[in-house]
């Protein structure tokens, strides 16, 4: 798939700080320890509707991970998928009497524009499930021949399922107990009551073709991939086992990231799949999680259409900590707009307070599990102060650009 355009990231003088991130699997804030090339896989969209501010907040959080690693001198290999065939997409296309392929293409194109407008650095590899089907088939065939996957006891539709205990590490990502797993499995795309499975929590790997559903011929028989194996295979093929960060929203902890890891670990016999599992909190509106199924959405594209400054949206979404569930309100946007105006005025001055201590605080806060609220406070303090350092305004502008991704001159895309 085509990715979206990048933009130059300024180098910031001074000493970068190694990034520490919360890891869901261990429940600790731990240092990330990348080699010369840092590796990250972030779960992409299911393109059946436009990008809302919840999606945007999640991609912004991982954009900051990307930027902190660049600051530390790493090359960054960032991979993202597009779930361009799955039940929600097919259901929406059917509801709207539209072609699911065209729907996916349209929403993915809009997503690219939204990411560009929000100044999210693009992934190096942007891959769809559909274009990855040959590799997915190969992986499912191996799981089947290794005896860790099986066909459902169903003559008409012998779908292929994964024995959840096959990797020996099931539960090590989420650490959820059996009741919590059962609850989220049912709520988040699982099929616990499907007859013919050996255990309610076993996950779908390959869905045998049904009438009026898209399917692909393969050595497994005609069908289409399950959801979790898509991310296992794309991450494994592009990054290999033990990559630095697996990312997504907290709604992906279980079953999605638990099974993506379990599939990959069963395939390779290696552990762990990722060295950090990092999850963002949910953005809500009117007291509920923003979600396509509830329909309480604020779309990035709609805000663009209303000429809302995307840098204010970016700053507003970064004004809360990425791990907190938090609400999007008019106040969040108004405060961010006012802050942006103050910062823009401050970097347009002839001189200001010396930049170095503020840049050091910015780096310290961001390296500490992306503490953006504190980082923003440090910049507020600089902008509110007077000083005679003539180099400082440009230095702060570059640091805000590189580390927070906020362009202080106007930004109208690349
Ligand atoms: N295609 C799958 C991942 S492989 C998927 O979950 N797609 S999605 O379109 O539903 O979500 C895309 C990303 O946005 C996921 O990381 C998801 O966790 C995140 N996300 C969805 N809703 C919210 C929300 N309200 N707040 C924050 N992040 C969200
Ligand atoms: Zn995923």
Short mmCIF file of C-alpha atoms and ligand atoms in Angstrom, two decimals:
data_model
loop_
_atom_site.label_atom_id
_atom_site.label_comp_id
_atom_site.label_asym_id
_atom_site.label_seq_id
_atom_site.Cartn_x
_atom_site.Cartn_y
_atom_site.Cartn_z
CA UNK A 1 0.00 0.00 0.00
CA UNK A 2 1.03 3.53 -0.57
CA UNK A 3 2.06 5.33 2.62
CA UNK A 4 1.73 9.10 3.16
CA UNK A 5 4.26 11.92 2.69
CA UNK A 6 6.95 12.69 5.26
CA UNK A 7 8.47 16.02 6.22
CA UNK A 8 11.95 16.98 7.44
CA UNK A 9 12.51 16.72 11.22
CA UNK A 10 14.98 19.30 12.61
CA UNK A 11 17.95 18.10 14.69
CA UNK A 12 17.81 19.45 18.21
CA UNK A 13 21.09 20.48 19.89
CA UNK A 14 21.91 19.12 23.36
CA UNK A 15 21.68 15.66 24.85
CA UNK A 16 18.79 13.33 23.96
CA UNK A 17 17.30 11.09 26.68
CA UNK A 18 16.63 7.37 26.15
CA UNK A 19 12.90 6.73 26.00
CA UNK A 20 11.14 4.93 28.85
CA UNK A 21 7.67 3.55 28.13
CA UNK A 22 4.98 1.73 30.05
CA UNK A 23 4.79 -1.93 29.07
CA UNK A 24 1.40 -3.62 29.51
CA UNK A 25 2.96 -7.10 29.74
CA UNK A 26 5.14 -6.30 32.77
CA UNK A 27 3.07 -3.44 34.17
CA UNK A 28 6.19 -1.28 34.45
CA UNK A 29 7.68 1.80 32.88
CA UNK A 30 10.86 0.39 31.35
CA UNK A 31 13.54 1.82 29.06
CA UNK A 32 13.15 0.97 25.39
CA UNK A 33 16.46 -0.51 24.23
CA UNK A 34 16.57 -0.31 20.46
CA UNK A 35 19.61 -1.11 18.36
CA UNK A 36 20.77 1.27 15.63
CA UNK A 37 17.39 0.65 13.97
CA UNK A 38 14.42 0.95 16.32
CA UNK A 39 11.44 -1.18 15.31
CA UNK A 40 7.75 -0.51 15.89
CA UNK A 41 4.50 -2.06 14.71
CA UNK A 42 1.29 -0.10 15.33
CA UNK A 43 -2.10 -1.56 14.50
CA UNK A 44 -3.72 0.42 11.71
CA UNK A 45 -7.31 1.24 10.89
CA UNK A 46 -10.17 -0.89 9.67
CA UNK A 47 -11.20 1.47 6.89
CA UNK A 48 -14.98 1.45 7.00
CA UNK A 49 -15.40 4.96 8.33
CA UNK A 50 -13.38 8.16 8.59
CA UNK A 51 -10.55 8.72 11.09
CA UNK A 52 -11.93 10.03 14.37
CA UNK A 53 -10.06 11.79 17.16
CA UNK A 54 -9.62 8.52 19.08
CA UNK A 55 -7.67 7.01 16.20
CA UNK A 56 -5.77 10.26 15.78
CA UNK A 57 -4.75 10.35 19.47
CA UNK A 58 -3.43 6.81 19.24
CA UNK A 59 -1.32 7.49 16.14
CA UNK A 60 -0.05 10.74 17.67
CA UNK A 61 1.20 8.88 20.75
CA UNK A 62 3.25 6.50 18.61
CA UNK A 63 4.40 9.41 16.47
CA UNK A 64 6.00 10.76 19.64
CA UNK A 65 7.73 7.41 20.21
CA UNK A 66 9.04 7.69 16.64
CA UNK A 67 10.26 11.23 17.27
CA UNK A 68 12.01 10.44 20.57
CA UNK A 69 13.88 7.60 18.87
CA UNK A 70 14.90 9.89 15.98
CA UNK A 71 16.15 12.39 18.57
CA UNK A 72 18.25 9.59 20.07
CA UNK A 73 19.87 9.03 16.67
CA UNK A 74 18.09 5.80 15.77
CA UNK A 75 16.94 4.87 12.34
CA UNK A 76 13.26 3.94 12.83
CA UNK A 77 11.59 1.06 11.02
CA UNK A 78 7.90 1.69 11.56
CA UNK A 79 5.27 -0.71 10.21
CA UNK A 80 1.51 -0.27 10.15
CA UNK A 81 -1.26 -2.41 8.67
CA UNK A 82 -4.67 -1.70 7.19
CA UNK A 83 -7.36 -4.26 8.01
CA UNK A 84 -8.79 -3.99 4.52
CA UNK A 85 -10.92 -7.12 4.73
CA UNK A 86 -12.86 -7.98 7.92
CA UNK A 87 -16.44 -8.28 9.15
CA UNK A 88 -17.03 -4.62 10.13
CA UNK A 89 -15.93 -3.41 6.69
CA UNK A 90 -18.12 -5.96 4.87
CA UNK A 91 -21.10 -5.19 7.12
CA UNK A 92 -20.83 -1.44 6.51
CA UNK A 93 -20.51 -1.91 2.74
CA UNK A 94 -23.58 -4.13 2.74
CA UNK A 95 -25.57 -1.66 4.87
CA UNK A 96 -24.69 1.17 2.49
CA UNK A 97 -25.07 -0.92 -0.69
CA UNK A 98 -21.52 0.00 -1.60
CA UNK A 99 -18.54 -1.96 -2.87
CA UNK A 100 -16.35 -2.97 0.10
CA UNK A 101 -13.15 -2.54 -1.94
CA UNK A 102 -14.04 1.00 -2.91
CA UNK A 103 -15.14 1.81 0.66
CA UNK A 104 -11.78 0.61 2.00
CA UNK A 105 -9.85 2.52 -0.65
CA UNK A 106 -11.77 5.70 0.03
CA UNK A 107 -11.40 5.62 3.81
CA UNK A 108 -7.73 4.66 3.61
CA UNK A 109 -7.09 7.61 1.29
CA UNK A 110 -8.86 9.92 3.75
CA UNK A 111 -6.79 8.47 6.61
CA UNK A 112 -3.56 9.24 4.74
CA UNK A 113 -4.68 12.83 4.26
CA UNK A 114 -5.66 13.11 7.93
CA UNK A 115 -2.29 11.75 9.09
CA UNK A 116 -0.47 14.14 6.77
CA UNK A 117 -2.48 17.10 8.04
CA UNK A 118 -1.79 16.12 11.66
CA UNK A 119 1.93 15.79 10.87
CA UNK A 120 2.21 12.14 11.79
CA UNK A 121 5.45 10.72 10.37
CA UNK A 122 4.57 7.89 7.97
CA UNK A 123 5.39 4.22 8.48
CA UNK A 124 8.13 2.80 6.27
CA UNK A 125 5.92 -0.19 5.43
CA UNK A 126 2.18 0.31 5.15
CA UNK A 127 0.59 -3.03 4.34
CA UNK A 128 -2.95 -4.23 3.81
CA UNK A 129 -4.34 -7.58 4.90
CA UNK A 130 -5.43 -8.36 1.34
CA UNK A 131 -1.97 -7.90 -0.18
CA UNK A 132 -0.54 -10.05 2.66
CA UNK A 133 -2.83 -13.04 2.06
CA UNK A 134 -0.13 -15.30 0.49
CA UNK A 135 2.10 -14.88 3.60
CA UNK A 136 -0.88 -15.32 5.94
CA UNK A 137 -1.87 -18.55 4.16
CA UNK A 138 1.67 -19.86 4.53
CA UNK A 139 1.65 -19.10 8.27
CA UNK A 140 -1.77 -20.68 8.86
CA UNK A 141 -0.71 -23.79 6.89
CA UNK A 142 2.34 -24.09 9.13
CA UNK A 143 0.27 -23.75 12.32
CA UNK A 144 -2.05 -26.44 10.97
CA UNK A 145 0.75 -28.84 10.07
CA UNK A 146 2.43 -28.20 13.45
CA UNK A 147 -0.79 -29.32 15.12
CA UNK A 148 -1.43 -26.03 16.95
CA UNK A 149 -4.32 -25.07 14.67
CA UNK A 150 -7.32 -27.20 13.77
CA UNK A 151 -10.41 -27.22 11.59
CA UNK A 152 -13.73 -26.55 13.30
CA UNK A 153 -15.96 -29.60 13.53
CA UNK A 154 -18.31 -28.32 10.83
CA UNK A 155 -18.68 -30.04 7.46
CA UNK A 156 -20.02 -27.05 5.62
CA UNK A 157 -17.61 -24.40 6.95
CA UNK A 158 -14.48 -26.04 8.38
CA UNK A 159 -12.89 -22.75 9.54
CA UNK A 160 -9.40 -22.92 11.00
CA UNK A 161 -8.86 -22.04 14.67
CA UNK A 162 -5.79 -21.55 16.84
CA UNK A 163 -5.32 -23.52 20.04
CA UNK A 164 -4.81 -20.61 22.39
CA UNK A 165 -2.46 -22.55 24.69
CA UNK A 166 -0.09 -23.51 21.83
CA UNK A 167 2.56 -20.87 22.48
CA UNK A 168 2.87 -21.60 26.18
CA UNK A 169 2.67 -17.86 26.88
CA UNK A 170 -1.04 -17.17 26.45
CA UNK A 171 -2.02 -14.41 28.89
CA UNK A 172 1.45 -12.90 29.09
CA UNK A 173 0.51 -9.70 27.23
CA UNK A 174 -2.74 -8.80 28.99
CA UNK A 175 -2.36 -10.70 32.27
CA UNK A 176 -6.17 -10.88 32.33
CA UNK A 177 -8.00 -13.55 34.31
CA UNK A 178 -10.35 -16.02 32.58
CA UNK A 179 -13.52 -13.99 33.20
CA UNK A 180 -12.02 -10.79 31.81
CA UNK A 181 -10.72 -12.67 28.78
CA UNK A 182 -14.15 -14.20 28.17
CA UNK A 183 -15.85 -10.82 28.44
CA UNK A 184 -13.50 -8.99 26.05
CA UNK A 185 -13.33 -11.90 23.60
CA UNK A 186 -17.10 -11.74 23.19
CA UNK A 187 -17.17 -7.92 22.99
CA UNK A 188 -14.27 -7.43 20.62
CA UNK A 189 -14.87 -9.53 17.54
CA UNK A 190 -14.51 -13.04 19.03
CA UNK A 191 -16.94 -15.92 18.47
CA UNK A 192 -17.08 -17.83 21.78
CA UNK A 193 -20.35 -19.60 20.91
CA UNK A 194 -19.33 -20.83 17.48
CA UNK A 195 -20.14 -24.59 17.40
CA UNK A 196 -17.27 -26.87 16.42
CA UNK A 197 -14.51 -25.03 18.29
CA UNK A 198 -12.53 -26.94 20.89
CA UNK A 199 -12.49 -24.03 23.34
CA UNK A 200 -14.62 -20.85 23.33
CA UNK A 201 -11.52 -18.60 23.37
CA UNK A 202 -9.70 -20.22 20.43
CA UNK A 203 -9.21 -17.57 17.75
CA UNK A 204 -10.12 -17.66 14.08
CA UNK A 205 -7.19 -17.99 11.66
CA UNK A 206 -8.94 -18.70 8.35
CA UNK A 207 -12.61 -18.29 7.54
CA UNK A 208 -13.86 -20.67 4.88
CA UNK A 209 -15.66 -18.92 2.02
CA UNK A 210 -19.35 -18.14 2.57
CA UNK A 211 -21.78 -17.18 -0.20
CA UNK A 212 -21.63 -13.44 -0.99
CA UNK A 213 -18.42 -12.91 0.97
CA UNK A 214 -15.05 -12.15 -0.61
CA UNK A 215 -12.65 -15.09 -0.58
CA UNK A 216 -9.26 -16.07 -1.93
CA UNK A 217 -8.23 -19.48 -3.27
CA UNK A 218 -5.44 -21.04 -1.33
CA UNK A 219 -3.98 -24.32 -0.17
CA UNK A 220 -6.28 -23.92 2.87
CA UNK A 221 -9.30 -23.85 0.57
CA UNK A 222 -11.10 -20.65 -0.47
CA UNK A 223 -11.54 -18.19 2.40
CA UNK A 224 -10.19 -15.08 4.10
CA UNK A 225 -7.87 -14.41 7.04
CA UNK A 226 -8.82 -13.95 10.68
CA UNK A 227 -7.89 -10.62 12.26
CA UNK A 228 -5.08 -11.36 14.74
CA UNK A 229 -2.98 -13.44 12.36
CA UNK A 230 -2.89 -10.52 9.93
CA UNK A 231 -0.87 -8.44 12.40
CA UNK A 232 1.32 -11.39 13.50
CA UNK A 233 2.35 -12.13 9.94
CA UNK A 234 2.89 -8.54 8.78
CA UNK A 235 4.97 -7.71 11.88
CA UNK A 236 6.96 -10.95 11.68
CA UNK A 237 7.73 -10.54 7.98
CA UNK A 238 8.76 -6.91 8.20
CA UNK A 239 10.43 -6.79 11.62
CA UNK A 240 11.00 -10.34 12.89
CA UNK A 241 10.54 -11.53 16.48
CA UNK A 242 11.51 -9.35 19.43
CA UNK A 243 10.84 -5.98 17.83
CA UNK A 244 10.88 -2.95 20.12
CA UNK A 245 7.27 -1.76 20.42
CA UNK A 246 3.87 -3.21 19.55
CA UNK A 247 1.30 -0.44 19.78
CA UNK A 248 -2.40 0.28 19.65
CA UNK A 249 -5.31 1.44 21.76
CA UNK A 250 -6.14 -0.25 25.08
CA UNK A 251 -9.11 -1.92 23.36
CA UNK A 252 -6.56 -4.06 21.49
CA UNK A 253 -4.83 -5.54 24.56
CA UNK A 254 -7.14 -8.54 24.51
CA UNK A 255 -7.85 -10.50 22.41
CA UNK A 256 -5.97 -8.81 19.56
CA UNK A 257 -2.46 -8.30 20.91
CA UNK A 258 -2.60 -11.41 23.08
CA UNK A 259 -3.35 -13.54 20.03
CA UNK A 260 -1.04 -11.70 17.61
CA UNK A 261 1.77 -12.52 20.03
CA UNK A 262 0.59 -16.10 20.65
CA UNK A 263 0.35 -16.84 16.89
CA UNK A 264 3.82 -15.47 16.20
CA UNK A 265 5.32 -17.26 19.19
CA UNK A 266 3.73 -20.56 18.14
CA UNK A 267 5.01 -20.04 14.57
CA UNK A 268 8.61 -19.34 15.55
CA UNK A 269 9.04 -21.04 18.91
CA UNK A 270 10.50 -17.73 20.13
CA UNK A 271 9.35 -15.34 22.88
CA UNK A 272 8.61 -12.48 23.11
CA UNK A 273 6.91 -11.21 19.98
CA UNK A 274 7.50 -7.59 21.05
CA UNK A 275 9.70 -6.21 23.82
CA UNK A 276 7.18 -3.53 24.81
CA UNK A 277 3.40 -3.63 24.45
CA UNK A 278 2.26 -0.04 24.64
CA UNK A 279 -1.40 0.95 24.79
CA UNK A 280 -3.14 4.28 24.57
CA UNK A 281 -6.20 5.31 26.57
CA UNK A 282 -9.56 5.78 24.90
CA UNK A 283 -10.76 9.20 23.76
CA UNK A 284 -14.38 9.78 24.68
CA UNK A 285 -17.10 12.21 23.80
CA UNK A 286 -20.09 12.96 26.02
CA UNK A 287 -19.00 10.43 28.63
CA UNK A 288 -18.55 7.44 26.29
CA UNK A 289 -15.63 5.96 24.37
CA UNK A 290 -15.57 7.40 20.87
CA UNK A 291 -16.37 4.43 18.68
CA UNK A 292 -17.73 3.68 15.29
CA UNK A 293 -20.37 1.39 16.70
CA UNK A 294 -21.72 4.06 19.11
CA UNK A 295 -21.61 6.74 16.43
CA UNK A 296 -20.33 9.47 18.83
CA UNK A 297 -17.50 10.54 16.59
CA UNK A 298 -15.56 13.69 15.80
CA UNK A 299 -13.84 13.16 12.47
CA UNK A 300 -10.45 14.67 11.67
CA UNK A 301 -11.63 15.26 8.10
CA UNK A 302 -14.69 17.16 9.33
CA UNK A 303 -12.49 19.45 11.42
CA UNK A 304 -10.27 19.96 8.37
CA UNK A 305 -13.38 20.82 6.39
CA UNK A 306 -14.26 23.41 9.04
CA UNK A 307 -10.76 24.93 8.71
CA UNK A 308 -9.81 24.04 12.28
CA UNK A 309 -6.04 24.41 12.71
CA UNK A 310 -4.67 20.85 12.74
CA UNK A 311 -1.79 21.94 14.96
CA UNK A 312 -4.36 22.97 17.60
CA UNK A 313 -6.01 19.55 17.28
CA UNK A 314 -2.61 17.89 17.64
CA UNK A 315 -1.72 20.01 20.68
CA UNK A 316 -5.16 19.43 22.20
CA UNK A 317 -4.86 15.66 21.88
CA UNK A 318 -1.34 15.80 23.36
CA UNK A 319 -2.45 17.94 26.31
CA UNK A 320 -3.60 14.79 28.14
CA UNK A 321 -1.36 11.82 28.95
CA UNK A 322 -1.55 9.14 26.25
CA UNK A 323 -2.41 6.35 28.70
CA UNK A 324 -5.36 8.15 30.31
CA UNK A 325 -8.88 7.66 29.04
CA UNK A 326 -9.89 11.23 28.36
CA UNK A 327 -12.58 13.35 26.77
CA UNK A 328 -12.47 15.57 23.71
CA UNK A 329 -14.41 18.76 24.44
CA UNK A 330 -14.68 22.24 22.98
CA UNK A 331 -12.63 23.45 25.94
CA UNK A 332 -9.73 21.15 24.99
CA UNK A 333 -9.69 22.64 21.49
CA UNK A 334 -10.13 26.24 22.70
CA UNK A 335 -7.28 25.92 25.21
CA UNK A 336 -5.01 24.36 22.60
CA UNK A 337 -5.84 27.11 20.11
CA UNK A 338 -5.01 29.80 22.67
CA UNK A 339 -1.79 28.02 23.69
CA UNK A 340 -0.71 27.67 20.06
CA UNK A 341 -1.23 31.41 19.55
CA UNK A 342 0.90 32.16 22.65
CA UNK A 343 3.67 29.83 21.51
CA UNK A 344 3.60 31.25 17.97
CA UNK A 345 3.88 34.78 19.30
CA UNK A 346 6.74 33.73 21.61
CA UNK A 347 8.83 32.11 18.85
CA UNK A 348 8.24 35.16 16.63
CA UNK A 349 9.93 37.47 19.15
CA UNK A 350 13.42 38.87 18.53
CA UNK A 351 14.66 37.18 21.71
CA UNK A 352 13.55 35.09 24.66
CA UNK A 353 14.85 33.21 27.70
CA UNK A 354 17.69 30.77 26.88
CA UNK A 355 16.32 27.65 25.18
CA UNK A 356 18.65 25.05 26.64
CA UNK A 357 17.03 24.47 30.06
CA UNK A 358 13.56 24.31 28.49
CA UNK A 359 14.68 21.88 25.79
CA UNK A 360 16.27 19.74 28.52
CA UNK A 361 12.97 19.70 30.46
CA UNK A 362 11.03 18.92 27.30
CA UNK A 363 13.30 15.93 26.63
CA UNK A 364 13.17 14.76 30.26
CA UNK A 365 9.36 14.77 30.34
CA UNK A 366 8.91 13.12 26.96
CA UNK A 367 11.49 10.43 27.77
CA UNK A 368 9.47 9.70 30.93
CA UNK A 369 6.67 7.65 29.32
CA UNK A 370 5.72 10.53 27.00
CA UNK A 371 4.65 12.94 29.70
CA UNK A 372 3.20 15.50 27.31
CA UNK A 373 1.23 17.48 29.93
CA UNK A 374 4.48 18.32 31.75
CA UNK A 375 6.34 18.94 28.50
CA UNK A 376 3.66 21.42 27.48
CA UNK A 377 3.88 23.15 30.86
CA UNK A 378 7.63 23.64 30.41
CA UNK A 379 6.99 25.34 27.06
CA UNK A 380 4.20 27.47 28.53
CA UNK A 381 6.68 28.73 31.13
CA UNK A 382 9.27 29.58 28.46
CA UNK A 383 6.67 31.39 26.34
CA UNK A 384 5.45 33.42 29.33
CA UNK A 385 8.94 34.63 30.24
CA UNK A 386 11.06 37.47 28.84
CA UNK A 387 14.70 37.14 27.85
CA UNK A 388 17.51 38.51 25.70
CA UNK A 389 18.73 35.34 24.00
CA UNK A 390 18.27 36.02 20.29
CA UNK A 391 18.90 32.40 19.23
CA UNK A 392 16.30 30.99 21.63
CA UNK A 393 13.04 31.52 19.67
CA UNK A 394 14.30 29.52 16.67
CA UNK A 395 15.74 26.83 18.94
CA UNK A 396 12.43 26.38 20.75
CA UNK A 397 10.54 26.36 17.48
CA UNK A 398 12.76 23.56 16.18
CA UNK A 399 12.52 21.54 19.40
CA UNK A 400 8.70 21.78 19.41
CA UNK A 401 8.68 20.76 15.75
CA UNK A 402 11.04 17.80 16.19
CA UNK A 403 9.93 16.44 19.56
CA UNK A 404 6.20 17.26 19.71
CA UNK A 405 5.57 17.42 15.96
CA UNK A 406 3.85 20.79 16.29
CA UNK A 407 4.78 23.24 13.52
CA UNK A 408 4.77 26.73 15.00
CA UNK A 409 4.84 28.55 11.69
CA UNK A 410 1.50 27.84 9.96
CA UNK A 411 1.07 24.32 8.63
CA UNK A 412 -1.01 23.41 5.64
CA UNK A 413 0.30 19.90 4.96
CA UNK A 414 3.50 19.03 3.07
N1 LIG B 1 -7.59 -2.62 12.31
C1 LIG B 1 -7.65 -2.85 13.73
C2 LIG B 1 -6.29 -3.03 14.33
S1 LIG B 1 -5.35 -4.26 13.53
C3 LIG B 1 -8.41 -1.75 14.45
O1 LIG B 1 -8.55 -1.84 15.65
N2 LIG B 1 -8.86 -0.74 13.69
S2 LIG B 1 -9.71 0.50 14.27
O2 LIG B 1 -9.96 1.34 13.12
O3 LIG B 1 -10.84 0.03 14.99
O4 LIG B 1 -8.79 1.25 15.28
C4 LIG B 1 -7.56 1.82 14.86
C5 LIG B 1 -6.73 2.21 16.08
O5 LIG B 1 -7.39 3.25 16.83
C6 LIG B 1 -6.52 1.06 17.08
O6 LIG B 1 -5.20 1.14 17.61
C7 LIG B 1 -7.53 1.35 18.16
O7 LIG B 1 -7.12 0.82 19.41
C8 LIG B 1 -7.53 2.87 18.18
N3 LIG B 1 -8.80 3.44 18.70
C9 LIG B 1 -10.06 3.14 18.32
N4 LIG B 1 -10.96 3.87 19.02
C10 LIG B 1 -10.24 4.68 19.85
C11 LIG B 1 -10.58 5.68 20.82
N5 LIG B 1 -11.83 6.02 21.07
N6 LIG B 1 -9.56 6.30 21.49
C12 LIG B 1 -8.26 5.98 21.23
N7 LIG B 1 -7.88 5.06 20.32
C13 LIG B 1 -8.86 4.41 19.63
ZN1 LIG B 2 -3.63 -5.22 14.63
#
